[in-house]
CSV table of C-alpha atoms in Angstrom, one decimal:
chain,number,residue,atom,x,y,z
A,71,MET,CA,15.1,0.5,-5.1
A,72,LEU,CA,15.2,-0.1,-1.4
A,73,LEU,CA,11.8,0.2,0.2
A,74,ASN,CA,11.0,-0.1,3.9
A,75,VAL,CA,8.1,-2.6,4.2
A,76,ASN,CA,6.9,-3.4,7.7
A,77,ASP,CA,10.2,-2.0,9.1
A,78,VAL,CA,12.2,-4.3,6.9
A,79,GLN,CA,14.4,-3.0,4.0
A,80,LYS,CA,13.6,-4.8,0.8
A,81,SER,CA,15.2,-4.5,-2.6
A,82,ILE,CA,12.2,-4.0,-4.9
A,83,ASP,CA,12.1,-3.3,-8.6
A,84,VAL,CA,9.7,-0.3,-8.9
A,85,ILE,CA,8.1,0.2,-12.3
A,86,ASN,CA,6.1,3.3,-11.4
A,87,ALA,CA,5.2,5.1,-8.1
A,88,LYS,CA,3.0,8.1,-7.6
A,89,ILE,CA,1.9,9.9,-4.4
A,90,LYS,CA,-1.2,12.0,-4.6
A,91,GLN,CA,-1.3,14.4,-1.6
A,92,VAL,CA,-3.6,17.3,-1.1
A,93,VAL,CA,-3.1,19.2,2.2
A,94,ASN,CA,-5.6,18.2,4.8
A,95,LYS,CA,-7.4,15.9,2.2
A,96,ASP,CA,-6.0,13.0,0.1
A,97,ASN,CA,-2.8,11.2,0.7
A,98,VAL,CA,-2.5,8.0,-1.3
A,99,LEU,CA,0.3,6.0,-2.9
A,100,ASN,CA,0.0,4.0,-6.1
A,101,ILE,CA,3.0,1.8,-6.9
A,102,ASP,CA,3.7,-0.9,-9.5
A,103,ILE,CA,6.5,-3.4,-8.8
A,104,VAL,CA,8.0,-6.5,-10.3
A,105,GLY,CA,7.1,-9.5,-8.2
A,106,LYS,CA,4.9,-9.7,-5.1
A,107,ASP,CA,7.0,-8.4,-2.3
A,108,ILE,CA,4.2,-6.3,-0.8
A,109,ASN,CA,1.0,-7.8,0.6
A,110,LEU,CA,-2.3,-6.5,1.7
A,111,ASN,CA,-2.1,-4.4,4.9
A,112,ASP,CA,1.7,-4.1,4.7
A,113,VAL,CA,3.1,-0.7,5.7
A,114,ILE,CA,5.3,1.0,3.1
A,115,ILE,CA,7.5,3.9,4.2
A,116,ILE,CA,8.3,6.5,1.5
A,117,ASP,CA,9.7,9.9,2.3
A,118,ASN,CA,9.3,9.2,6.0
A,119,GLN,CA,5.6,8.8,5.5
A,120,LYS,CA,3.7,5.5,6.2
A,121,TYR,CA,1.2,4.0,3.8
A,122,ARG,CA,-0.9,0.9,4.3
A,123,ALA,CA,-1.5,-1.3,1.3
A,124,ILE,CA,-5.3,-1.6,0.8
A,125,SER,CA,-5.3,-3.4,-2.5
A,126,VAL,CA,-2.7,-5.6,-4.1
A,127,GLU,CA,-3.3,-7.0,-7.6
A,128,LEU,CA,-1.1,-9.3,-9.7
A,129,GLN,CA,-1.0,-8.1,-13.3
A,130,GLY,CA,0.7,-8.9,-16.6
A,131,LEU,CA,0.7,-12.0,-18.8
A,132,ASN,CA,2.8,-14.0,-16.4
A,133,ARG,CA,1.3,-12.3,-13.4
A,134,ASN,CA,4.8,-11.1,-12.5
A,135,THR,CA,4.0,-7.5,-11.7
A,136,CYS,CA,2.0,-6.1,-8.9
A,137,SER,CA,-0.1,-3.0,-8.7
A,138,ILE,CA,-0.6,-1.6,-5.1
A,139,HIS,CA,-2.9,1.1,-3.9
A,140,ALA,CA,-2.0,2.3,-0.4
A,141,GLU,CA,-3.5,5.0,1.9
A,142,HIS,CA,-1.6,7.1,4.4
A,143,ILE,CA,-1.9,5.6,7.9
A,144,SER,CA,-3.9,8.6,8.9
A,145,TYR,CA,-6.8,6.8,7.1
A,146,ASP,CA,-6.7,4.4,10.1
A,147,LEU,CA,-8.6,7.2,11.9
A,148,ASN,CA,-11.6,6.6,9.7
A,149,VAL,CA,-13.5,5.3,12.7
A,150,ASP,CA,-16.5,7.0,14.1
A,151,MET,CA,-16.0,9.4,17.0
A,152,ASP,CA,-17.9,8.7,20.2
A,153,ILE,CA,-21.2,10.6,20.4
A,154,LEU,CA,-21.7,13.2,23.1
A,155,LYS,CA,-25.3,13.6,24.0
A,156,ASN,CA,-26.7,16.8,25.5
A,157,GLU,CA,-28.3,16.3,28.9
A,158,SER,CA,-30.8,19.2,28.4
A,159,GLU,CA,-34.5,18.4,27.9
A,160,GLU,CA,-34.8,21.1,25.3
A,161,ASP,CA,-31.7,20.0,23.3
A,162,THR,CA,-31.5,16.4,22.3
A,163,SER,CA,-28.9,16.9,19.6
A,164,GLU,CA,-25.8,14.7,19.4
A,165,TYR,CA,-22.3,15.9,18.7
A,166,VAL,CA,-18.8,14.3,18.5
A,167,LEU,CA,-17.3,17.6,19.7
A,168,ASN,CA,-19.4,20.3,21.5
A,169,GLY,CA,-17.8,23.1,23.4
A,170,THR,CA,-15.0,25.7,23.4
A,171,TYR,CA,-11.6,24.1,22.6
A,172,SER,CA,-8.0,24.9,21.7
A,173,LEU,CA,-6.8,23.1,18.6
A,174,GLN,CA,-4.5,20.9,20.8
A,175,GLU,CA,-7.4,20.0,23.1
A,176,ALA,CA,-9.7,19.1,20.2
A,177,VAL,CA,-7.1,17.0,18.3
A,178,ASN,CA,-6.2,15.1,21.5
A,179,ILE,CA,-9.9,14.3,22.0
A,180,CYS,CA,-10.0,13.0,18.4
A,181,LEU,CA,-6.8,10.9,18.9
A,182,SER,CA,-7.8,9.4,22.2
A,183,GLY,CA,-7.9,5.6,22.0
A,184,THR,CA,-5.7,5.5,18.9
A,185,GLN,CA,-2.1,4.7,18.1
A,186,PHE,CA,-1.6,8.4,17.2
A,187,SER,CA,-0.5,11.4,19.3
A,188,LEU,CA,-0.1,15.1,18.8
A,189,THR,CA,3.6,15.9,19.2
A,190,SER,CA,3.4,19.7,19.0
A,191,CYS,CA,0.9,22.4,18.2
A,192,ASP,CA,1.9,26.0,17.2
A,193,VAL,CA,-1.7,27.2,16.8
A,194,GLY,CA,-3.1,29.3,19.6
A,195,GLY,CA,-6.6,30.5,20.5
A,196,VAL,CA,-9.9,28.7,21.1
A,197,LYS,CA,-13.0,28.2,19.1
A,198,GLN,CA,-16.6,27.2,19.7
A,199,ILE,CA,-17.0,23.8,18.1
A,200,GLN,CA,-20.1,21.8,17.4
A,201,TYR,CA,-19.4,18.8,15.1
A,202,SER,CA,-22.1,16.3,14.4
A,203,SER,CA,-21.5,12.6,13.5
A,204,MET,CA,-18.1,12.1,11.7
A,205,THR,CA,-15.0,10.0,11.8
A,206,LYS,CA,-11.9,10.9,13.8
A,207,ARG,CA,-10.1,11.7,10.5
A,208,GLU,CA,-13.0,13.9,9.2
A,209,ALA,CA,-13.0,15.8,12.6
A,210,ILE,CA,-9.3,16.5,12.5
A,211,ILE,CA,-9.5,17.7,8.9
A,212,LYS,CA,-12.4,20.0,9.8
A,213,LEU,CA,-10.4,21.3,12.8
A,214,MET,CA,-7.5,22.1,10.4
A,215,GLU,CA,-9.9,24.0,8.2
A,216,ASP,CA,-11.6,25.8,11.1
A,217,PHE,CA,-8.3,26.8,12.7
A,218,ARG,CA,-6.8,27.6,9.3
A,219,CYS,CA,-3.8,25.4,9.6
A,220,GLU,CA,-2.5,22.2,8.3
A,221,CYS,CA,-1.5,18.9,9.8
A,222,ILE,CA,2.0,17.5,8.9
């Protein structure tokens, strides 16, 4: 099978491959191959989706097969969002998003400072949002739930 690994087409003998995808939740790839043509942090492209290898283990009697667990590159957004502190003396709470936003505005705030960008957004309207401490990925997933949409 031809796999795209780090933007290079490689002929790799795939023993087993399974993608677990739950909309706005999990998106992981588990793949077993013959040989060791995939390394830790390599990016594997399957079905036009990018997955980063987070564990690579040699297996078998001769250690000639490799078991790889990879997460969708959206997991790269698992970094904490910047905290926005209220300036009011009565309210000292901290939020990562606090205000009235359209979905596009809120997602763009979450993606600022990353390699990702929002190419289009068909969801209209605005919502009052107050999210406490969370990662960028968690905030985007919560936005999808609050605006009743999905990110593809």
